[in-house]
Amino acid sequence: MNQPALTDSHGRAIRDLRISITDRCNFRCFYCMPTEAMEWQPKTEILTYEEIIRLTEIFVSLGINKLRVTGGEPMVRRDVEELIGPLAQIPGVEDLAMTTNGHFLRGRAEGLKKAGLQRLTISMDSLTPERFALLTGRNELHRVLDGIDAAIEAGLHPVKINSVTIRGVNDDQSLGFAEMARNKGVHVRFIEFMPLDNGKVWRREMVMPGDEVRAKINAVYPLVPVASASLSETARRWKFADGAPGEIGFINPVTQPFCGHCSRIRLTADGMIRTCLFSNVEHNIKRLLRGGASDDDLAEFIIATVEKKEARHHINDPEFVQPLRTMSCIGG
Ligand code: SAM
Ligand code: SF4
């Protein structure tokens, strides 16, 4: 599709929309949600599937061509397949993916594929049941592993595994994840811990730099770089020098920010546009949408909002202020 891209005031082409469809989740990953009762958004504040589809059509008409459905946990929202289907059919959508904790995939992965989902990213931070339970607050590693197999069987290739690596918590399992990539042919992506947690537990010392993880893996399973498909790709990708299947990627937003090539924009479950994960302002498109705005009005609002996209995040600056909303609300 040759639709010109939305462009921000720093000259970046914005092609990638992340759509959070719920702030709720059945897990309580300590780096994302606290274990105590969360205050959920009232259901009436959450965009309906019809509203999400209408907004997405407008985003796509303006040049967005990659969509990722996320949350919270997108599979706790009822019949997510009924959203995936219409999103897949919007002319101009070239890539449709979803990020999930994998818990509900067995029995539904095929239906998601049939509905038009092209790719799945499954989050999993530990390979041992005890540590998994400690990280997520749920003793459900077996379900997630089974969900990964279900995604592979459904042909949602390449299945990606997101693993947030935290020093002193799970950094001893990196080799095990590399072995998983080799054995299952999946793409494992190690993500640096970001200050987006509700419990405010983030400390710089807990960030495990992607380069350190790579060195550990490379010492046992030598890696060779894979050329990125595009500059805006968040992961630095590597494959195994011995030709084993699978891939390893590193998403290093703290130690190697990639803001200069960012092509992303986010729509929260309650209808706010966020121009950066770390924004301290949100742009309320729901008010317009529910106030009877025309498609042209909404398009104008999107164009003006994209122009305001921040040049970069400030995690590494002394004046950094953690956003009020967490990953589970923003949509990772
Ligand atoms: N519930 C789904 C899941 O866990 O895959 C989708 C939403 S979750 C917010 C999206 C991604 O954000 C997950 O891969 C998760 O590991 C990541 N994430 C959440 N909080 C994070 C943090 N503080 N730092 C880095 N990644 C984080
Ligand atoms: Fe839920 Fe995903 Fe956040 Fe974990 S990372 S608490 S699975 S939204």
mmCIF file with all atom_site columns, N, CA, C and O and ligand atoms in Angstrom, residues 25 29 31-32 69-74 99-102 121-125 162-164 191-197 202 327-329 331-332, ligand 1:
data_model
loop_
_atom_site.group_PDB
_atom_site.id
_atom_site.type_symbol
_atom_site.label_atom_id
_atom_site.label_alt_id
_atom_site.label_comp_id
_atom_site.label_asym_id
_atom_site.label_entity_id
_atom_site.label_seq_id
_atom_site.pdbx_PDB_ins_code
_atom_site.Cartn_x
_atom_site.Cartn_y
_atom_site.Cartn_z
_atom_site.occupancy
_atom_site.B_iso_or_equiv
_atom_site.pdbx_formal_charge
_atom_site.auth_seq_id
_atom_site.auth_comp_id
_atom_site.auth_asym_id
_atom_site.auth_atom_id
_atom_site.pdbx_PDB_model_num
ATOM   1   N N   . CYS A 1 25  ? -6.443 -7.819  33.448 1.00 0.00 ? 25  CYS A N   1
ATOM   2   C CA  . CYS A 1 25  ? -5.548 -8.944  33.183 1.00 0.00 ? 25  CYS A CA  1
ATOM   3   C C   . CYS A 1 25  ? -5.744 -10.013 34.238 1.00 0.00 ? 25  CYS A C   1
ATOM   4   O O   . CYS A 1 25  ? -6.085 -9.717  35.378 1.00 0.00 ? 25  CYS A O   1
ATOM   5   N N   . CYS A 1 29  ? 1.918  -9.548  36.823 1.00 0.00 ? 29  CYS A N   1
ATOM   6   C CA  . CYS A 1 29  ? 3.380  -9.468  36.698 1.00 0.00 ? 29  CYS A CA  1
ATOM   7   C C   . CYS A 1 29  ? 3.857  -8.294  37.551 1.00 0.00 ? 29  CYS A C   1
ATOM   8   O O   . CYS A 1 29  ? 3.334  -7.180  37.412 1.00 0.00 ? 29  CYS A O   1
ATOM   9   N N   . TYR A 1 31  ? 6.276  -6.411  37.542 1.00 0.00 ? 31  TYR A N   1
ATOM   10  C CA  . TYR A 1 31  ? 6.866  -5.257  36.858 1.00 0.00 ? 31  TYR A CA  1
ATOM   11  C C   . TYR A 1 31  ? 5.813  -4.470  36.065 1.00 0.00 ? 31  TYR A C   1
ATOM   12  O O   . TYR A 1 31  ? 6.142  -3.521  35.359 1.00 0.00 ? 31  TYR A O   1
ATOM   13  N N   . CYS A 1 32  ? 4.557  -4.876  36.180 1.00 0.00 ? 32  CYS A N   1
ATOM   14  C CA  . CYS A 1 32  ? 3.503  -4.256  35.386 1.00 0.00 ? 32  CYS A CA  1
ATOM   15  C C   . CYS A 1 32  ? 2.328  -3.842  36.278 1.00 0.00 ? 32  CYS A C   1
ATOM   16  O O   . CYS A 1 32  ? 1.982  -2.679  36.376 1.00 0.00 ? 32  CYS A O   1
ATOM   17  N N   . VAL A 1 69  ? -2.652 -5.671  18.551 1.00 0.00 ? 69  VAL A N   1
ATOM   18  C CA  . VAL A 1 69  ? -3.694 -5.660  19.586 1.00 0.00 ? 69  VAL A CA  1
ATOM   19  C C   . VAL A 1 69  ? -3.048 -6.114  20.887 1.00 0.00 ? 69  VAL A C   1
ATOM   20  O O   . VAL A 1 69  ? -2.336 -7.123  20.928 1.00 0.00 ? 69  VAL A O   1
ATOM   21  N N   . THR A 1 70  ? -3.277 -5.344  21.947 1.00 0.00 ? 70  THR A N   1
ATOM   22  C CA  . THR A 1 70  ? -2.610 -5.656  23.195 1.00 0.00 ? 70  THR A CA  1
ATOM   23  C C   . THR A 1 70  ? -3.500 -5.243  24.365 1.00 0.00 ? 70  THR A C   1
ATOM   24  O O   . THR A 1 70  ? -4.699 -5.053  24.220 1.00 0.00 ? 70  THR A O   1
ATOM   25  N N   . GLY A 1 71  ? -2.917 -5.114  25.558 1.00 0.00 ? 71  GLY A N   1
ATOM   26  C CA  . GLY A 1 71  ? -3.707 -4.738  26.725 1.00 0.00 ? 71  GLY A CA  1
ATOM   27  C C   . GLY A 1 71  ? -2.790 -4.224  27.821 1.00 0.00 ? 71  GLY A C   1
ATOM   28  O O   . GLY A 1 71  ? -1.693 -3.752  27.513 1.00 0.00 ? 71  GLY A O   1
ATOM   29  N N   . GLY A 1 72  ? -3.171 -4.468  29.034 1.00 0.00 ? 72  GLY A N   1
ATOM   30  C CA  . GLY A 1 72  ? -3.865 -5.554  29.680 1.00 0.00 ? 72  GLY A CA  1
ATOM   31  C C   . GLY A 1 72  ? -3.736 -6.861  28.892 1.00 0.00 ? 72  GLY A C   1
ATOM   32  O O   . GLY A 1 72  ? -2.886 -6.986  28.039 1.00 0.00 ? 72  GLY A O   1
ATOM   33  N N   . GLU A 1 73  ? -4.566 -7.807  29.258 1.00 0.00 ? 73  GLU A N   1
ATOM   34  C CA  . GLU A 1 73  ? -4.521 -9.069  28.532 1.00 0.00 ? 73  GLU A CA  1
ATOM   35  C C   . GLU A 1 73  ? -5.665 -9.085  27.515 1.00 0.00 ? 73  GLU A C   1
ATOM   36  O O   . GLU A 1 73  ? -6.837 -9.189  27.894 1.00 0.00 ? 73  GLU A O   1
ATOM   37  N N   . PRO A 1 74  ? -5.318 -8.980  26.209 1.00 0.00 ? 74  PRO A N   1
ATOM   38  C CA  . PRO A 1 74  ? -6.389 -8.865  25.212 1.00 0.00 ? 74  PRO A CA  1
ATOM   39  C C   . PRO A 1 74  ? -7.337 -10.055 25.193 1.00 0.00 ? 74  PRO A C   1
ATOM   40  O O   . PRO A 1 74  ? -8.514 -9.907  24.857 1.00 0.00 ? 74  PRO A O   1
ATOM   41  N N   . THR A 1 99  ? -0.236 -9.212  21.190 1.00 0.00 ? 99  THR A N   1
ATOM   42  C CA  . THR A 1 99  ? 0.634  -9.599  22.311 1.00 0.00 ? 99  THR A CA  1
ATOM   43  C C   . THR A 1 99  ? -0.258 -10.135 23.417 1.00 0.00 ? 99  THR A C   1
ATOM   44  O O   . THR A 1 99  ? -1.239 -9.500  23.791 1.00 0.00 ? 99  THR A O   1
ATOM   45  N N   . THR A 1 100 ? 0.105  -11.306 23.935 1.00 0.00 ? 100 THR A N   1
ATOM   46  C CA  . THR A 1 100 ? -0.733 -11.961 24.939 1.00 0.00 ? 100 THR A CA  1
ATOM   47  C C   . THR A 1 100 ? 0.147  -12.671 25.961 1.00 0.00 ? 100 THR A C   1
ATOM   48  O O   . THR A 1 100 ? 1.304  -13.002 25.666 1.00 0.00 ? 100 THR A O   1
ATOM   49  N N   . ASN A 1 101 ? -0.425 -12.933 27.138 1.00 0.00 ? 101 ASN A N   1
ATOM   50  C CA  . ASN A 1 101 ? 0.349  -13.716 28.105 1.00 0.00 ? 101 ASN A CA  1
ATOM   51  C C   . ASN A 1 101 ? 0.249  -15.215 27.820 1.00 0.00 ? 101 ASN A C   1
ATOM   52  O O   . ASN A 1 101 ? 0.849  -16.019 28.519 1.00 0.00 ? 101 ASN A O   1
ATOM   53  N N   . GLY A 1 102 ? -0.508 -15.597 26.810 1.00 0.00 ? 102 GLY A N   1
ATOM   54  C CA  . GLY A 1 102 ? -0.511 -16.985 26.339 1.00 0.00 ? 102 GLY A CA  1
ATOM   55  C C   . GLY A 1 102 ? -1.434 -17.927 27.094 1.00 0.00 ? 102 GLY A C   1
ATOM   56  O O   . GLY A 1 102 ? -1.640 -19.067 26.682 1.00 0.00 ? 102 GLY A O   1
ATOM   57  N N   . THR A 1 121 ? 2.780  -12.565 19.686 1.00 0.00 ? 121 THR A N   1
ATOM   58  C CA  . THR A 1 121 ? 3.891  -12.455 20.625 1.00 0.00 ? 121 THR A CA  1
ATOM   59  C C   . THR A 1 121 ? 3.358  -12.906 21.968 1.00 0.00 ? 121 THR A C   1
ATOM   60  O O   . THR A 1 121 ? 2.299  -12.447 22.410 1.00 0.00 ? 121 THR A O   1
ATOM   61  N N   . ILE A 1 122 ? 4.068  -13.834 22.586 1.00 0.00 ? 122 ILE A N   1
ATOM   62  C CA  . ILE A 1 122 ? 3.634  -14.376 23.876 1.00 0.00 ? 122 ILE A CA  1
ATOM   63  C C   . ILE A 1 122 ? 4.682  -13.991 24.924 1.00 0.00 ? 122 ILE A C   1
ATOM   64  O O   . ILE A 1 122 ? 5.878  -14.166 24.705 1.00 0.00 ? 122 ILE A O   1
ATOM   65  N N   . SER A 1 123 ? 4.209  -13.450 26.037 1.00 0.00 ? 123 SER A N   1
ATOM   66  C CA  . SER A 1 123 ? 5.144  -13.006 27.065 1.00 0.00 ? 123 SER A CA  1
ATOM   67  C C   . SER A 1 123 ? 5.389  -14.127 28.066 1.00 0.00 ? 123 SER A C   1
ATOM   68  O O   . SER A 1 123 ? 4.440  -14.761 28.544 1.00 0.00 ? 123 SER A O   1
ATOM   69  N N   . MET A 1 124 ? 6.651  -14.365 28.343 1.00 0.00 ? 124 MET A N   1
ATOM   70  C CA  . MET A 1 124 ? 6.997  -15.408 29.320 1.00 0.00 ? 124 MET A CA  1
ATOM   71  C C   . MET A 1 124 ? 8.373  -15.076 29.877 1.00 0.00 ? 124 MET A C   1
ATOM   72  O O   . MET A 1 124 ? 9.325  -14.945 29.124 1.00 0.00 ? 124 MET A O   1
ATOM   73  N N   . ASP A 1 125 ? 8.474  -14.932 31.179 1.00 0.00 ? 125 ASP A N   1
ATOM   74  C CA  . ASP A 1 125 ? 9.721  -14.425 31.756 1.00 0.00 ? 125 ASP A CA  1
ATOM   75  C C   . ASP A 1 125 ? 10.508 -15.460 32.541 1.00 0.00 ? 125 ASP A C   1
ATOM   76  O O   . ASP A 1 125 ? 11.584 -15.149 33.039 1.00 0.00 ? 125 ASP A O   1
ATOM   77  N N   . ASN A 1 162 ? 8.303  -12.767 24.315 1.00 0.00 ? 162 ASN A N   1
ATOM   78  C CA  . ASN A 1 162 ? 8.855  -11.582 24.990 1.00 0.00 ? 162 ASN A CA  1
ATOM   79  C C   . ASN A 1 162 ? 9.275  -11.964 26.390 1.00 0.00 ? 162 ASN A C   1
ATOM   80  O O   . ASN A 1 162 ? 8.458  -12.512 27.146 1.00 0.00 ? 162 ASN A O   1
ATOM   81  N N   . SER A 1 163 ? 10.498 -11.653 26.731 1.00 0.00 ? 163 SER A N   1
ATOM   82  C CA  . SER A 1 163 ? 10.946 -11.969 28.083 1.00 0.00 ? 163 SER A CA  1
ATOM   83  C C   . SER A 1 163 ? 11.612 -10.737 28.690 1.00 0.00 ? 163 SER A C   1
ATOM   84  O O   . SER A 1 163 ? 12.649 -10.287 28.206 1.00 0.00 ? 163 SER A O   1
ATOM   85  N N   . VAL A 1 164 ? 11.000 -10.188 29.715 1.00 0.00 ? 164 VAL A N   1
ATOM   86  C CA  . VAL A 1 164 ? 11.589 -9.036  30.407 1.00 0.00 ? 164 VAL A CA  1
ATOM   87  C C   . VAL A 1 164 ? 12.672 -9.594  31.335 1.00 0.00 ? 164 VAL A C   1
ATOM   88  O O   . VAL A 1 164 ? 12.388 -10.440 32.176 1.00 0.00 ? 164 VAL A O   1
ATOM   89  N N   . ILE A 1 191 ? 13.702 -8.153  26.738 1.00 0.00 ? 191 ILE A N   1
ATOM   90  C CA  . ILE A 1 191 ? 13.321 -6.738  26.878 1.00 0.00 ? 191 ILE A CA  1
ATOM   91  C C   . ILE A 1 191 ? 13.904 -6.185  28.169 1.00 0.00 ? 191 ILE A C   1
ATOM   92  O O   . ILE A 1 191 ? 13.803 -6.831  29.221 1.00 0.00 ? 191 ILE A O   1
ATOM   93  N N   . GLU A 1 192 ? 14.492 -5.011  28.083 1.00 0.00 ? 192 GLU A N   1
ATOM   94  C CA  . GLU A 1 192 ? 14.979 -4.367  29.303 1.00 0.00 ? 192 GLU A CA  1
ATOM   95  C C   . GLU A 1 192 ? 13.793 -3.860  30.126 1.00 0.00 ? 192 GLU A C   1
ATOM   96  O O   . GLU A 1 192 ? 12.806 -3.343  29.578 1.00 0.00 ? 192 GLU A O   1
ATOM   97  N N   . PHE A 1 193 ? 13.925 -4.008  31.432 1.00 0.00 ? 193 PHE A N   1
ATOM   98  C CA  . PHE A 1 193 ? 12.900 -3.565  32.383 1.00 0.00 ? 193 PHE A CA  1
ATOM   99  C C   . PHE A 1 193 ? 12.789 -2.038  32.298 1.00 0.00 ? 193 PHE A C   1
ATOM   100 O O   . PHE A 1 193 ? 13.773 -1.329  32.416 1.00 0.00 ? 193 PHE A O   1
ATOM   101 N N   . MET A 1 194 ? 11.566 -1.564  32.089 1.00 0.00 ? 194 MET A N   1
ATOM   102 C CA  . MET A 1 194 ? 11.339 -0.115  31.945 1.00 0.00 ? 194 MET A CA  1
ATOM   103 C C   . MET A 1 194 ? 10.565 0.425   33.149 1.00 0.00 ? 194 MET A C   1
ATOM   104 O O   . MET A 1 194 ? 9.766  -0.309  33.747 1.00 0.00 ? 194 MET A O   1
ATOM   105 N N   . PRO A 1 195 ? 10.758 1.695   33.456 1.00 0.00 ? 195 PRO A N   1
ATOM   106 C CA  . PRO A 1 195 ? 10.026 2.285   34.597 1.00 0.00 ? 195 PRO A CA  1
ATOM   107 C C   . PRO A 1 195 ? 8.572  2.585   34.230 1.00 0.00 ? 195 PRO A C   1
ATOM   108 O O   . PRO A 1 195 ? 8.169  3.735   34.073 1.00 0.00 ? 195 PRO A O   1
ATOM   109 N N   . LEU A 1 196 ? 7.804  1.513   34.098 1.00 0.00 ? 196 LEU A N   1
ATOM   110 C CA  . LEU A 1 196 ? 6.380  1.644   33.752 1.00 0.00 ? 196 LEU A CA  1
ATOM   111 C C   . LEU A 1 196 ? 5.554  0.737   34.644 1.00 0.00 ? 196 LEU A C   1
ATOM   112 O O   . LEU A 1 196 ? 4.481  0.286   34.275 1.00 0.00 ? 196 LEU A O   1
ATOM   113 N N   . ASP A 1 197 ? 6.090  0.446   35.804 1.00 0.00 ? 197 ASP A N   1
ATOM   114 C CA  . ASP A 1 197 ? 5.433  -0.503  36.697 1.00 0.00 ? 197 ASP A CA  1
ATOM   115 C C   . ASP A 1 197 ? 4.571  0.222   37.705 1.00 0.00 ? 197 ASP A C   1
ATOM   116 O O   . ASP A 1 197 ? 4.902  1.318   38.143 1.00 0.00 ? 197 ASP A O   1
ATOM   117 N N   . TRP A 1 202 ? 10.824 -0.237  40.032 1.00 0.00 ? 202 TRP A N   1
ATOM   118 C CA  . TRP A 1 202 ? 11.938 -0.104  39.079 1.00 0.00 ? 202 TRP A CA  1
ATOM   119 C C   . TRP A 1 202 ? 13.119 0.607   39.712 1.00 0.00 ? 202 TRP A C   1
ATOM   120 O O   . TRP A 1 202 ? 12.955 1.644   40.354 1.00 0.00 ? 202 TRP A O   1
ATOM   121 N N   . MET A 1 327 ? 2.166  -0.003  32.023 1.00 0.00 ? 327 MET A N   1
ATOM   122 C CA  . MET A 1 327 ? 2.114  -0.740  30.760 1.00 0.00 ? 327 MET A CA  1
ATOM   123 C C   . MET A 1 327 ? 0.750  -1.375  30.539 1.00 0.00 ? 327 MET A C   1
ATOM   124 O O   . MET A 1 327 ? 0.238  -1.415  29.435 1.00 0.00 ? 327 MET A O   1
ATOM   125 N N   . SER A 1 328 ? 0.161  -1.902  31.613 1.00 0.00 ? 328 SER A N   1
ATOM   126 C CA  . SER A 1 328 ? -1.108 -2.609  31.452 1.00 0.00 ? 328 SER A CA  1
ATOM   127 C C   . SER A 1 328 ? -2.215 -1.665  30.991 1.00 0.00 ? 328 SER A C   1
ATOM   128 O O   . SER A 1 328 ? -3.174 -2.098  30.351 1.00 0.00 ? 328 SER A O   1
ATOM   129 N N   . CYS A 1 329 ? -2.100 -0.382  31.303 1.00 0.00 ? 329 CYS A N   1
ATOM   130 C CA  . CYS A 1 329 ? -3.114 0.583   30.856 1.00 0.00 ? 329 CYS A CA  1
ATOM   131 C C   . CYS A 1 329 ? -2.748 1.195   29.512 1.00 0.00 ? 329 CYS A C   1
ATOM   132 O O   . CYS A 1 329 ? -3.609 1.477   28.687 1.00 0.00 ? 329 CYS A O   1
ATOM   133 N N   . GLY A 1 331 ? -0.787 -0.173  27.127 1.00 0.00 ? 331 GLY A N   1
ATOM   134 C CA  . GLY A 1 331 ? -0.727 -1.143  26.035 1.00 0.00 ? 331 GLY A CA  1
ATOM   135 C C   . GLY A 1 331 ? 0.691  -1.309  25.579 1.00 0.00 ? 331 GLY A C   1
ATOM   136 O O   . GLY A 1 331 ? 1.248  -0.454  24.902 1.00 0.00 ? 331 GLY A O   1
ATOM   137 N N   . GLY A 1 332 ? 1.315  -2.423  25.979 1.00 0.00 ? 332 GLY A N   1
ATOM   138 C CA  . GLY A 1 332 ? 2.743  -2.631  25.689 1.00 0.00 ? 332 GLY A CA  1
ATOM   139 C C   . GLY A 1 332 ? 2.992  -3.053  24.265 1.00 0.00 ? 332 GLY A C   1
ATOM   140 O O   . GLY A 1 332 ? 2.076  -3.308  23.519 1.00 0.00 ? 332 GLY A O   1
HETATM 141 N N1  . SAM B 2 .   ? -0.827 -9.062  28.706 1.00 0.00 ? 1   SAM B N1  1
HETATM 142 C C1  . SAM B 2 .   ? -0.102 -9.163  27.491 1.00 0.00 ? 1   SAM B C1  1
HETATM 143 C C2  . SAM B 2 .   ? 1.274  -9.709  27.725 1.00 0.00 ? 1   SAM B C2  1
HETATM 144 O O1  . SAM B 2 .   ? 1.729  -9.736  28.867 1.00 0.00 ? 1   SAM B O1  1
HETATM 145 O O2  . SAM B 2 .   ? 1.903  -10.072 26.736 1.00 0.00 ? 1   SAM B O2  1
HETATM 146 C C3  . SAM B 2 .   ? -0.036 -7.869  26.695 1.00 0.00 ? 1   SAM B C3  1
HETATM 147 C C4  . SAM B 2 .   ? 0.172  -6.600  27.454 1.00 0.00 ? 1   SAM B C4  1
HETATM 148 S S1  . SAM B 2 .   ? 1.760  -6.443  28.263 1.00 0.00 ? 1   SAM B S1  1
HETATM 149 C C5  . SAM B 2 .   ? 1.596  -4.863  29.016 1.00 0.00 ? 1   SAM B C5  1
HETATM 150 C C6  . SAM B 2 .   ? 2.821  -6.184  26.857 1.00 0.00 ? 1   SAM B C6  1
HETATM 151 C C7  . SAM B 2 .   ? 4.288  -6.396  27.101 1.00 0.00 ? 1   SAM B C7  1
HETATM 152 O O3  . SAM B 2 .   ? 4.773  -5.393  27.973 1.00 0.00 ? 1   SAM B O3  1
HETATM 153 C C8  . SAM B 2 .   ? 4.645  -7.737  27.740 1.00 0.00 ? 1   SAM B C8  1
HETATM 154 O O4  . SAM B 2 .   ? 5.569  -8.413  26.927 1.00 0.00 ? 1   SAM B O4  1
HETATM 155 C C9  . SAM B 2 .   ? 5.262  -7.354  29.053 1.00 0.00 ? 1   SAM B C9  1
HETATM 156 O O5  . SAM B 2 .   ? 6.275  -8.247  29.427 1.00 0.00 ? 1   SAM B O5  1
HETATM 157 C C10 . SAM B 2 .   ? 5.790  -5.963  28.761 1.00 0.00 ? 1   SAM B C10 1
HETATM 158 N N2  . SAM B 2 .   ? 5.987  -5.144  29.964 1.00 0.00 ? 1   SAM B N2  1
HETATM 159 C C11 . SAM B 2 .   ? 5.074  -4.829  30.925 1.00 0.00 ? 1   SAM B C11 1
HETATM 160 N N3  . SAM B 2 .   ? 5.616  -4.038  31.863 1.00 0.00 ? 1   SAM B N3  1
HETATM 161 C C12 . SAM B 2 .   ? 6.914  -3.843  31.504 1.00 0.00 ? 1   SAM B C12 1
HETATM 162 C C13 . SAM B 2 .   ? 8.002  -3.107  32.062 1.00 0.00 ? 1   SAM B C13 1
HETATM 163 N N4  . SAM B 2 .   ? 7.866  -2.414  33.202 1.00 0.00 ? 1   SAM B N4  1
HETATM 164 N N5  . SAM B 2 .   ? 9.187  -3.117  31.399 1.00 0.00 ? 1   SAM B N5  1
HETATM 165 C C14 . SAM B 2 .   ? 9.331  -3.818  30.244 1.00 0.00 ? 1   SAM B C14 1
HETATM 166 N N6  . SAM B 2 .   ? 8.344  -4.513  29.655 1.00 0.00 ? 1   SAM B N6  1
HETATM 167 C C15 . SAM B 2 .   ? 7.147  -4.540  30.278 1.00 0.00 ? 1   SAM B C15 1
#
